[in-house]
Tab-separated table of C-alpha atoms and ligand atoms in Angstrom:
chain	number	residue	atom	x	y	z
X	1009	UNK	CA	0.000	0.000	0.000
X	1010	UNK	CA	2.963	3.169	1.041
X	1011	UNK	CA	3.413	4.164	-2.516
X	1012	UNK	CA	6.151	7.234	-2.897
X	1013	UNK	CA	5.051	10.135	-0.709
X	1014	UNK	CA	3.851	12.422	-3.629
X	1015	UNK	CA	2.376	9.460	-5.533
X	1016	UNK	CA	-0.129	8.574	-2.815
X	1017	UNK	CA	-1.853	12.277	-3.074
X	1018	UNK	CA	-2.449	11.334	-6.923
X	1019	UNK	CA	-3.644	7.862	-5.924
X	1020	UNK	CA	-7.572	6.918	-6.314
X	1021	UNK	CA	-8.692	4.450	-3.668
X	1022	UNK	CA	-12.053	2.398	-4.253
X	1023	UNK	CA	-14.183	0.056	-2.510
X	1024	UNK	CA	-14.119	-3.178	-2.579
X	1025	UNK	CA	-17.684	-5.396	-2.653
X	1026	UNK	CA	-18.721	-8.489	-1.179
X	1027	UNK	CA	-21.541	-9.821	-3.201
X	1028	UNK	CA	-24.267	-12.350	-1.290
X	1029	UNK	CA	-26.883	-14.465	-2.417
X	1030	UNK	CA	-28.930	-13.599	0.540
X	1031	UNK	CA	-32.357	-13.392	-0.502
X	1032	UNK	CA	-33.981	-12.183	2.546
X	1033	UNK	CA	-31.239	-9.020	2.603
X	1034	UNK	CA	-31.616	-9.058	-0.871
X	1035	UNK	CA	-34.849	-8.242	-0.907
X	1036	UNK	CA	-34.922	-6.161	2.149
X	1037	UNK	CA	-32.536	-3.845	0.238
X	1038	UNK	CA	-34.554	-3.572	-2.625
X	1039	UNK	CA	-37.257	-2.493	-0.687
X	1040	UNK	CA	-35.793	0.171	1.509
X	1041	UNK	CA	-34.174	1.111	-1.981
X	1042	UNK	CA	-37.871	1.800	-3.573
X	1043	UNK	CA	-38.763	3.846	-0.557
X	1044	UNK	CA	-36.345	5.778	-0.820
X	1045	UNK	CA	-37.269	6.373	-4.412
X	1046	UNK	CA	-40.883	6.503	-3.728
X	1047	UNK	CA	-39.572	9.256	-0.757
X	1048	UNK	CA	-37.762	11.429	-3.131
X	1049	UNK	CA	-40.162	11.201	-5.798
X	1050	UNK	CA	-43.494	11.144	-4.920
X	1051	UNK	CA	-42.955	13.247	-1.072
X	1052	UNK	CA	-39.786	15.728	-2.065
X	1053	UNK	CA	-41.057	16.285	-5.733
X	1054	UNK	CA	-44.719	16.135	-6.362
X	1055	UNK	CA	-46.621	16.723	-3.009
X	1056	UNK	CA	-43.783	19.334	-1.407
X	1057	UNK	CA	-42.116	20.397	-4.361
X	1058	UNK	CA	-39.316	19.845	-3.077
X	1059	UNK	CA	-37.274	21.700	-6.187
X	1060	UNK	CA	-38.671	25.195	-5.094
X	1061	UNK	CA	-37.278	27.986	-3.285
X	1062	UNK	CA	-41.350	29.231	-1.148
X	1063	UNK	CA	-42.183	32.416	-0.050
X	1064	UNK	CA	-44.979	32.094	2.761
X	1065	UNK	CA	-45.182	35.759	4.124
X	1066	UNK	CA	-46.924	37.586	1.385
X	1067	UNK	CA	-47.704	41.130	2.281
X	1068	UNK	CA	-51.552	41.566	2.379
X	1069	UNK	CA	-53.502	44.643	1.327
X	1070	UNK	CA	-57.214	44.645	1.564
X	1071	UNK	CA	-60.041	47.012	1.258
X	1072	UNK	CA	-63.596	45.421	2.284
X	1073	UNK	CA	-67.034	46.916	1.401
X	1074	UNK	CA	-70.932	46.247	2.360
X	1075	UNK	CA	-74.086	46.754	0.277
X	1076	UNK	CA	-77.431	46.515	0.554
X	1077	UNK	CA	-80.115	48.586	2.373
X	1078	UNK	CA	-82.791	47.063	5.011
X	1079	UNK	CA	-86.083	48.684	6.548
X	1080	UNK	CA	-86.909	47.875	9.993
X	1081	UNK	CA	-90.432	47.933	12.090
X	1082	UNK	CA	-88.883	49.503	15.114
X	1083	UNK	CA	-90.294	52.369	16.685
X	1084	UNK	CA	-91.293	53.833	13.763
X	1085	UNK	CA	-90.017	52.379	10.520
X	1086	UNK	CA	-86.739	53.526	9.133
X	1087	UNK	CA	-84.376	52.173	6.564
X	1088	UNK	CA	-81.233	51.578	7.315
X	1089	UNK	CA	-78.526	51.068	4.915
X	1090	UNK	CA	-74.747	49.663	4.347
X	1091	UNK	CA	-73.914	52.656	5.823
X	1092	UNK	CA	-75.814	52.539	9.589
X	1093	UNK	CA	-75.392	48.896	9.717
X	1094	UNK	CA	-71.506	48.569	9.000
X	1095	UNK	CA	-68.588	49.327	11.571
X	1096	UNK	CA	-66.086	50.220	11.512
X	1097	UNK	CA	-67.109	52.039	7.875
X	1098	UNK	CA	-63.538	52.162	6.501
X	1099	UNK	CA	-63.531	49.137	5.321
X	1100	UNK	CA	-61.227	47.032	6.945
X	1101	UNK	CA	-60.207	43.095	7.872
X	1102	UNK	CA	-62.490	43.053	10.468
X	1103	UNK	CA	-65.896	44.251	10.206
X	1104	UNK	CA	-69.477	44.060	11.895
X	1105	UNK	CA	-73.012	43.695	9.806
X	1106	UNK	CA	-76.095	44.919	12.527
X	1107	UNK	CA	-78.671	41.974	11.626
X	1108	UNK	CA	-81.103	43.020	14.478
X	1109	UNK	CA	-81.261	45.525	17.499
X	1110	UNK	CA	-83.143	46.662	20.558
X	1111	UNK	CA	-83.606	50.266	20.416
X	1112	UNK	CA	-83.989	52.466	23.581
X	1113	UNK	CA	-85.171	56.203	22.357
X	1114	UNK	CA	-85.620	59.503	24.193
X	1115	UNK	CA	-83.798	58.457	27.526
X	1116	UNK	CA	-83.051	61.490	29.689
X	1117	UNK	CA	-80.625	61.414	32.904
X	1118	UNK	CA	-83.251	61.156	35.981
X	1119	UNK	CA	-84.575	58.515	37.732
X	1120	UNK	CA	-86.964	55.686	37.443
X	1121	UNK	CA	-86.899	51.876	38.485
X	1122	UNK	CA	-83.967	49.575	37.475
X	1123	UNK	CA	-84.811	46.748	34.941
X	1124	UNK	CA	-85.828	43.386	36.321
X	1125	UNK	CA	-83.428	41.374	34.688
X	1126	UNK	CA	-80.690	43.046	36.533
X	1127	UNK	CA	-80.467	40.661	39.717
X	1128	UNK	CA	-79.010	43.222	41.901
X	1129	UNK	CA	-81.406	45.634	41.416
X	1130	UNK	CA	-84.655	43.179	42.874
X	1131	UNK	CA	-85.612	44.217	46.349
X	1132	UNK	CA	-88.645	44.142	48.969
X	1133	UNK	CA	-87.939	47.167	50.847
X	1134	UNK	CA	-86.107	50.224	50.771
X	1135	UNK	CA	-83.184	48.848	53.010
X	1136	UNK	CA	-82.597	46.484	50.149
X	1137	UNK	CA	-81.273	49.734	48.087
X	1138	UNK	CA	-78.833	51.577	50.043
X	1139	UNK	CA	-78.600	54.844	48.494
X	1140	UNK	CA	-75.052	56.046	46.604
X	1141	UNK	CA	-74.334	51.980	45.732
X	1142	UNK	CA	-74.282	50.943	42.222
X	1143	UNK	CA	-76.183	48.177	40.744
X	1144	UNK	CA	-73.912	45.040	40.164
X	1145	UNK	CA	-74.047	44.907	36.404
X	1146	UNK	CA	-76.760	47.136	36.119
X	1147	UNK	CA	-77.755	50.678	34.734
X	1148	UNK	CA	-76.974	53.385	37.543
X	1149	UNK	CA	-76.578	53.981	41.334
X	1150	UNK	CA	-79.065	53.277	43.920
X	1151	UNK	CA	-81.260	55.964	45.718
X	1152	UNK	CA	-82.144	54.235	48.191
X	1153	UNK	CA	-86.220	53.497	47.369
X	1154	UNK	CA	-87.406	50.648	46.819
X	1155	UNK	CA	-90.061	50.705	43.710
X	1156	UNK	CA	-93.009	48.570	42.207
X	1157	UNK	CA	-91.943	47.824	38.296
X	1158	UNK	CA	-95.184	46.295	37.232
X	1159	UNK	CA	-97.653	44.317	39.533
X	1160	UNK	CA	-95.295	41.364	40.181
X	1161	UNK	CA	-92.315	42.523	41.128
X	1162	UNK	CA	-90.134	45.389	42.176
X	1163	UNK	CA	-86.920	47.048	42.008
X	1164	UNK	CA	-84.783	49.766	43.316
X	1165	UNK	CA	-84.828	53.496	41.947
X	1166	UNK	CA	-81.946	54.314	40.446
X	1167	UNK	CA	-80.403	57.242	39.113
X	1168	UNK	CA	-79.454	56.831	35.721
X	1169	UNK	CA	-80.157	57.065	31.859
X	1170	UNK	CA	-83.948	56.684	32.194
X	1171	UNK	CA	-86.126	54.889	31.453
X	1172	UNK	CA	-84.029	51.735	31.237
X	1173	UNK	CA	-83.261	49.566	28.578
X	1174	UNK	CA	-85.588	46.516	27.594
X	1175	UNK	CA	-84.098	43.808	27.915
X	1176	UNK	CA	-86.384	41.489	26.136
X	1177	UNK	CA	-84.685	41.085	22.072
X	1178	UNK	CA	-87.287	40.653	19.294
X	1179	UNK	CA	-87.923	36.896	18.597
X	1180	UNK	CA	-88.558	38.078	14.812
X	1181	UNK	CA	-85.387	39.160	12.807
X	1182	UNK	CA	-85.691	42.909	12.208
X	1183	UNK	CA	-83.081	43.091	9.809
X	1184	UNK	CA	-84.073	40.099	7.616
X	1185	UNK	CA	-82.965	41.925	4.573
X	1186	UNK	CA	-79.500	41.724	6.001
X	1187	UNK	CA	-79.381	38.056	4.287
X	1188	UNK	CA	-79.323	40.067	0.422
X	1189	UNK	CA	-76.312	42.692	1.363
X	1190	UNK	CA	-72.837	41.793	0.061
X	1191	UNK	CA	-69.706	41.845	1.045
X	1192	UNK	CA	-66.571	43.176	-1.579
X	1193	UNK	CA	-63.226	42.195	-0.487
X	1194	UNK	CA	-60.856	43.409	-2.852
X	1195	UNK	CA	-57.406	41.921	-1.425
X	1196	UNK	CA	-53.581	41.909	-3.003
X	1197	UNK	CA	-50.816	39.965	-2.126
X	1198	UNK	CA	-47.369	40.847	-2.894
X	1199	UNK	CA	-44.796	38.035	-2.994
X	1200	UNK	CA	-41.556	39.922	-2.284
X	1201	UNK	CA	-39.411	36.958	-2.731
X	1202	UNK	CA	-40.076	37.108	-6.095
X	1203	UNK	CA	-41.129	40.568	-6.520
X	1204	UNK	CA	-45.132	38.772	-7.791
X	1205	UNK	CA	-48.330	40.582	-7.138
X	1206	UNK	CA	-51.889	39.513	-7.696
X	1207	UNK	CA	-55.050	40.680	-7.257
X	1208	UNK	CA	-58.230	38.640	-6.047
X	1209	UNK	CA	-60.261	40.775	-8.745
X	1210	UNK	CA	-60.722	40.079	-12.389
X	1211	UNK	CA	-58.835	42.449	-14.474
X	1212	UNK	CA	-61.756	44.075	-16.550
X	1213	UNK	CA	-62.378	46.954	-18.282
X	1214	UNK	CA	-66.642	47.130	-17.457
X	1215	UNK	CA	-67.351	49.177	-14.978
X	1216	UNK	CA	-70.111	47.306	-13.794
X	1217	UNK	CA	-69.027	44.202	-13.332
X	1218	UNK	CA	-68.878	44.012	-9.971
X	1219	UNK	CA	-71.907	45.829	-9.824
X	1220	UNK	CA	-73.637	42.980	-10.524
X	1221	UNK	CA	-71.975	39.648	-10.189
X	1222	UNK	CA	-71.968	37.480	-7.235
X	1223	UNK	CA	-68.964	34.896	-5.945
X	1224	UNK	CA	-69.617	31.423	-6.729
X	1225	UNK	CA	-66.936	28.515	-6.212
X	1226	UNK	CA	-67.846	26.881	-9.460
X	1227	UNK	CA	-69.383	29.260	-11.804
X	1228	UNK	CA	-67.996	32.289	-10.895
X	1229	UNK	CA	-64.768	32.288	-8.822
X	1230	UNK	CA	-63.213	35.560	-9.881
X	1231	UNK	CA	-65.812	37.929	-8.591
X	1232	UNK	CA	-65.152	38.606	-4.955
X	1233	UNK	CA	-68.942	39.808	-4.548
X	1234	UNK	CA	-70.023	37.612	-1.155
X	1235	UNK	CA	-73.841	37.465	-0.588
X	1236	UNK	CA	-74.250	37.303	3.890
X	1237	UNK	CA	-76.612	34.399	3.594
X	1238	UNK	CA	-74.183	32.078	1.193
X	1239	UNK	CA	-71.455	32.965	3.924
X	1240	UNK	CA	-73.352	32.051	7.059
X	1241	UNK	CA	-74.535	28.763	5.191
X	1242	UNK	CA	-70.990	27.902	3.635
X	1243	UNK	CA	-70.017	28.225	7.380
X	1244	UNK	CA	-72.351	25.120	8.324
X	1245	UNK	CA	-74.856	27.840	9.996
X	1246	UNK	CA	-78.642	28.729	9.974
X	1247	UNK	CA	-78.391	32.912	8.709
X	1248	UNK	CA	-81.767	33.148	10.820
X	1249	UNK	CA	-80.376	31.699	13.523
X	1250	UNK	CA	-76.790	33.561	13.602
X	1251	UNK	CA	-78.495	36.993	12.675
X	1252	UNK	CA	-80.607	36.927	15.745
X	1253	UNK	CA	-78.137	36.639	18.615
X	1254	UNK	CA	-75.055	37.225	16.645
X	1255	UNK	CA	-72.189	35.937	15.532
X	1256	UNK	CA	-68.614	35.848	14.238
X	1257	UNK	CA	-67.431	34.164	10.989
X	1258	UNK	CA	-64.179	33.970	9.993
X	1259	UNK	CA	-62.849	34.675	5.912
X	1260	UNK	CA	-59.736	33.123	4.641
X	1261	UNK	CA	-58.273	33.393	1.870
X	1262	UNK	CA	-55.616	31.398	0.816
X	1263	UNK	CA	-53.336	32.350	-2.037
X	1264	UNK	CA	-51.173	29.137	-3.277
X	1265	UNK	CA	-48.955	29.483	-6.104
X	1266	UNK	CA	-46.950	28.007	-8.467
X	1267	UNK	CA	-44.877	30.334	-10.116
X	1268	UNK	CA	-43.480	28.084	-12.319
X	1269	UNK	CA	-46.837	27.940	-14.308
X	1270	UNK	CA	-48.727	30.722	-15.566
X	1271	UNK	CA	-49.635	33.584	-13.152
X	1272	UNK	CA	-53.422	33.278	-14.301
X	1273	UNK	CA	-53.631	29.926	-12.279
X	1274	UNK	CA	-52.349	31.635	-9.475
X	1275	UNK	CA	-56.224	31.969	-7.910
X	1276	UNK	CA	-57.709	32.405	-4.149
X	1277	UNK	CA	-59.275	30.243	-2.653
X	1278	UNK	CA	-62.338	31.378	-0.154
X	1279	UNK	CA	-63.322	29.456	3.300
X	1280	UNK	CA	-65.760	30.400	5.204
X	1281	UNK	CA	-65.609	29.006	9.165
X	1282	UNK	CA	-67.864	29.543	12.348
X	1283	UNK	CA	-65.692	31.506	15.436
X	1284	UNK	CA	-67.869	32.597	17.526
X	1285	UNK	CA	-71.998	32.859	18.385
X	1286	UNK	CA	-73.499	35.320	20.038
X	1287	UNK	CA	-72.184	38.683	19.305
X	1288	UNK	CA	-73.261	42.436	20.310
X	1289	UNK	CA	-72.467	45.542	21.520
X	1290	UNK	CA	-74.396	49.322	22.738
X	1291	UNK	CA	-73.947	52.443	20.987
X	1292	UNK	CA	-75.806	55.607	21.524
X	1293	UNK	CA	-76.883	58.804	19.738
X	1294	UNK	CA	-76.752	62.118	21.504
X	1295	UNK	CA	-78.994	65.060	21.069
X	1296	UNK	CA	-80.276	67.879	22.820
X	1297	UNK	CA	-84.309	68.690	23.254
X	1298	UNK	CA	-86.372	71.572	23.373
X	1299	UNK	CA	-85.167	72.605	27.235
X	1300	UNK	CA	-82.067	71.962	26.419
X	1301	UNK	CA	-81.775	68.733	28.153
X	1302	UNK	CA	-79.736	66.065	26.929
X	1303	UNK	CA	-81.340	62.978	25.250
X	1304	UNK	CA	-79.577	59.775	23.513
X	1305	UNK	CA	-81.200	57.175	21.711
X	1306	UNK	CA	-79.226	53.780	22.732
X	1307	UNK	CA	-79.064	50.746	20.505
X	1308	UNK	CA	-78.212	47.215	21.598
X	1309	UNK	CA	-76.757	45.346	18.250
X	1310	UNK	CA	-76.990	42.156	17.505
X	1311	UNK	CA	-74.911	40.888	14.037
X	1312	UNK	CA	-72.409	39.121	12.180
X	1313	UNK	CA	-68.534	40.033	12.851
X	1314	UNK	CA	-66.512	39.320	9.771
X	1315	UNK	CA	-63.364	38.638	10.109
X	1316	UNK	CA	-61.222	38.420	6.956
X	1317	UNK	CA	-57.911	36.599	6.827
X	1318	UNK	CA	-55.449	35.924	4.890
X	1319	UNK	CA	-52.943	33.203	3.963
X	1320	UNK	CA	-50.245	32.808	1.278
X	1321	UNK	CA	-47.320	30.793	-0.138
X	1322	UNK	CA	-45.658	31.063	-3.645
X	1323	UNK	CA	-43.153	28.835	-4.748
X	1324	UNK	CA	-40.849	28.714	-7.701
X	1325	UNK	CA	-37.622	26.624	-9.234
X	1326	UNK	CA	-34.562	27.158	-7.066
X	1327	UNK	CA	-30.997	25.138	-7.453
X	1328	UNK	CA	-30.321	25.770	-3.645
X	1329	UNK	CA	-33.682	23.426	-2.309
X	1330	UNK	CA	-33.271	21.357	-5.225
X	1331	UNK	CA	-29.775	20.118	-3.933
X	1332	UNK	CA	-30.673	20.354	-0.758
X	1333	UNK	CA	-33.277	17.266	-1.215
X	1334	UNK	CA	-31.897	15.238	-4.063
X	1335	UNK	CA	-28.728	15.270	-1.349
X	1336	UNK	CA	-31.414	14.003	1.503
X	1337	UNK	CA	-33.250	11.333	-0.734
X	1338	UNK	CA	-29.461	10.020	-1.640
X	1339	UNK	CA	-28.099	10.246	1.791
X	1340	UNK	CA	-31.681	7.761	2.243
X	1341	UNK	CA	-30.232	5.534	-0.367
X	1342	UNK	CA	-26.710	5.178	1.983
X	1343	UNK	CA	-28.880	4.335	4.686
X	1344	UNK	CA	-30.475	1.181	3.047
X	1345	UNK	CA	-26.967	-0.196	2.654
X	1346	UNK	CA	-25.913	0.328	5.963
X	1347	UNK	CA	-29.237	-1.211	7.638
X	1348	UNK	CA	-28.523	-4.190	5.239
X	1349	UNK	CA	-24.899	-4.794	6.426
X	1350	UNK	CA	-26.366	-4.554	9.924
X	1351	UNK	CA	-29.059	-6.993	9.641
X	1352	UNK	CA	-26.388	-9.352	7.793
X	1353	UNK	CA	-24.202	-8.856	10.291
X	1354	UNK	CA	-25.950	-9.420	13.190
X	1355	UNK	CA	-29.466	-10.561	13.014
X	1356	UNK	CA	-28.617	-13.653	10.295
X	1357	UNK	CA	-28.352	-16.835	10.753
X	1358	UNK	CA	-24.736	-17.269	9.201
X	1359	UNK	CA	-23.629	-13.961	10.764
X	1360	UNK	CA	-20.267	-15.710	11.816
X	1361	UNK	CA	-19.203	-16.141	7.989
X	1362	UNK	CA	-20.406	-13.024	6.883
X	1363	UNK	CA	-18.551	-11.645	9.884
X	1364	UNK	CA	-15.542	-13.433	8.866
X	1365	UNK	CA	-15.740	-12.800	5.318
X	1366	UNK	CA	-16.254	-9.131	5.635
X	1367	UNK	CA	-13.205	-8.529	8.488
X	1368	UNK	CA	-10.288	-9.658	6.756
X	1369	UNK	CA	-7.055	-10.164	9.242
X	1370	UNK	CA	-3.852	-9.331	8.115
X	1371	UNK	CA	-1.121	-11.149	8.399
X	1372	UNK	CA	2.682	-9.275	7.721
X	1373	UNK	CA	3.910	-11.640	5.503
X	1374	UNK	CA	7.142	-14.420	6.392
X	1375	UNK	CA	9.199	-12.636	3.644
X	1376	UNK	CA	9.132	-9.395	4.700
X	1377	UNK	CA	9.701	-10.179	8.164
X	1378	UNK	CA	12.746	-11.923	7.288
X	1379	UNK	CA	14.032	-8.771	5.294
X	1380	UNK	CA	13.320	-6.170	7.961
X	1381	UNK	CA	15.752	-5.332	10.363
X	1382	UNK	CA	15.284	-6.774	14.204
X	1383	UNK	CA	13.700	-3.539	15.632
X	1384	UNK	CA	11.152	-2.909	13.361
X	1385	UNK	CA	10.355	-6.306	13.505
X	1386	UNK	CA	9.244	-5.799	17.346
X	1387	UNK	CA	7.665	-2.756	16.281
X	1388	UNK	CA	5.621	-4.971	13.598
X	1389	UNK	CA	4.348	-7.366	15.974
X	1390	UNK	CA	3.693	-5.144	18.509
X	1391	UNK	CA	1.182	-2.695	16.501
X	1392	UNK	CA	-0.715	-5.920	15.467
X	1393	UNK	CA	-3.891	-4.358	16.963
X	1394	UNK	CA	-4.361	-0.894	15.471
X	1395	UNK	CA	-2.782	-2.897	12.287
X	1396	UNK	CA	-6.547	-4.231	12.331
X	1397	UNK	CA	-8.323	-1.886	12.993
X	1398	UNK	CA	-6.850	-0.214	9.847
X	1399	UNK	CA	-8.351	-3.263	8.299
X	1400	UNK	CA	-11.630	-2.842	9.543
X	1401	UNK	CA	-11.489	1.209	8.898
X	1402	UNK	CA	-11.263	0.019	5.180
X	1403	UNK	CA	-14.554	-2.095	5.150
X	1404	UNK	CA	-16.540	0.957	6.767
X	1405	UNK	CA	-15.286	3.287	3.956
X	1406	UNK	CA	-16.469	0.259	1.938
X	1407	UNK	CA	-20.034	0.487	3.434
X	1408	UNK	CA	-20.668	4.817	2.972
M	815	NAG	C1	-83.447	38.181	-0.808
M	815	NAG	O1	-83.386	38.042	-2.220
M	815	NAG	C2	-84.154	36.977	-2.708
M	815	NAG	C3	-83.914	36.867	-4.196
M	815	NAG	O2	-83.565	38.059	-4.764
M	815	NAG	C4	-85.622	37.221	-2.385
M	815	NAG	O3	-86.430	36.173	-2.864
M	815	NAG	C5	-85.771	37.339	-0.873
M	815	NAG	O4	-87.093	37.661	-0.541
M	815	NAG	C6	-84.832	38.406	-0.314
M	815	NAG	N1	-84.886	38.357	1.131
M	815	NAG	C7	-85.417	39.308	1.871
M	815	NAG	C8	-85.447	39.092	3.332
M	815	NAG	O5	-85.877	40.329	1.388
């Protein structure tokens, strides 16, 4: 093996093979050998696309609009469009459709008897409503009386926006129209990995279009025109049922792209989920009357919270990940080889030969020793061990 010192730099080394007719390990290398093929193949290259370099932080722009107008039988009737029945009106990711309300108008700050359905505010005498305390999740502070509400049952005077709140809701929808207004989301995501922007809007010319389409998965994917009733229902709900107590459904929109095709097949894709039921918040209108007191109109509403997400990955034909998993699927291929040699050389049956076959000893030949001075000769014998290990060194370079 010592060639001359600067030969041995030049010199190519290669592995020797042992070649068995084992057809168990034969077999089992096949196998691990078509997994890894079936790995690198059908995993790496068709379901993760393994080959491409992915960009899954798009940034997100997004401008939402409602339509639609709605007249309720409330005292008085009074039409209320996209405009009352939308907050917040700028359009944003989040917003809030009023399907139905209870409307408190005219209250005044004085005093009059707190609502029944405020436990705390219950009583059977005076002593029951110590004056100055507030009412435990009620509407004002105590005066200290105790009053009848109606002829079953009364409740302490408070001082407060008067008269109080009823707390009964509608059982009929008031805003039943609500089911007809649309949603717009116009939404762009910019890919800044590869410098790629799309739109969720067709790219047309008519002015109208969106005017009058409506979004349908099948027929009519490009127009990102959302009718409230096919929302609540492609979120597994009841739009009757949701628009009288409230509710939250979530929007996402999920942007996955090849960029190695055509930018045209680059589409959204629209899911509608339920978050959350029973939704609703106050809000109250201020004015002053005719002796200049103060009066506010409150409104209890009840409606759908929209919440629009959105999700995105683009991927496209990189060297880098392409190395990167041919280089794991082959390092896979290594690995069936080595779990053969181990299962041949210690779970079968003739282990001992294979053993015996693959180790080779080495023995300094009689002719050399004979040759070699007395010294080294000592020297010879002595490094027997780590002599065989070099042996055995070999045989693993033999297995990688
Ligand atoms: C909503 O529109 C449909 C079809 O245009 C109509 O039949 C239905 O009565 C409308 N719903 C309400 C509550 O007005």
């Amino acid at each position: 093996m010592p060639g001359p010192p600067c030969g041995s730099l030049l010199d190519y080394k290669t592995a020797k093979f042992s070649l068995t007719r084992n057809r168990r390990v034969g077999l089992l290398h096949r196998l691990l050998q078509l997994s890894a093929l079936g790995y690198l193949l059908g995993w790496v290259l068709l379901l993760r696309k393994g080959y491409q370099e992915r960009d899954a932080a798009p940034r997100v722009a997004m401008v939402t609009k409602v339509k639609g107008a709605a007249a309720a039988e409330a005292a008085g009737r009074r039409l209320w469009d996209a405009a009352d029945l939308t907050w917040p009106p700028q359009g944003e990711n989040v917003l809030f459709l009023v399907t139905n309300f209870i409307a408190t108008i005219q209250q005044a700050q004085g005093t009059c008897p707190e609502s029944p359905s405020v436990l705390d505010g219950m009583c059977t005498e005076d002593a029951d409503c110590p004056m100055g305390n507030p009412v435990v999740h009620g509407n004002g502070i105590k005066t200290g009386k105790c009053l009848m509400f109606n002829a079953t049952c009364s409740t302490c005077e408070i001082y407060g926006w008067c008269p109080v709140e009823n707390g009964t809701l509608p059982r009929k929808l008031l805003l039943a129209e609500t089911e007809n207004f649309t949603l717009f989301i116009k939404n762009t995501v910019h890919f800044t990995k590869f410098n790629f922007s799309k739109c969720n809007t067709l790219q047309t010319t008519d002015p109208s279009y969106f005017k009058t389409c409506t979004y349908d998965p099948i027929f009519n994917p490009s127009c990102p025109v959302f009718r409230v009733r096919d929302m609540v229902e492609a979120a597994g709900e009841n739009f009757g049922d949701l628009a009288l107590l409230g509710g939250s459904i979530r929007v996402l929109i999920e942007w996955n792209c090849d960029l190695d095709r055509a930018a045209a097949q680059c589409q959204p894709q629209y899911s509608f989920s339920l978050q959350d039921t029973r939704y609703n918040f106050r809000t109250a209108s201020y004015y002053w009357g005719s002796q200049q007191q103060l009066y506010r109109n409150l409104l209890k509403l009840y409606g759908i919270r929209f919440d629009v997400s959105v999700h995105g990955q683009a991927g496209k034909f990189s060297i880098v990940p392409t190395a990167v998993s041919f280089g794991t699927s082959i390092a896979f291929f290594g690995a069936a080889t080595m779990v053969c040699d181990l299962v041949l050389l210690y779970l079968d049956g003739k282990a001992d030969l294979y053993w015996k076959e693959k180790f080779e000893e080495l023995q300094p030949a009689p002719s050399t020793l004979l040759e070699l001075p007395q010294i080294e000769l000592c020297r010879q014998l002595l490094g027997h061990g780590p002599q065989r290990q070099e042996g055995s060194h070999d045989l693993d370079e033999e297995e990688g």
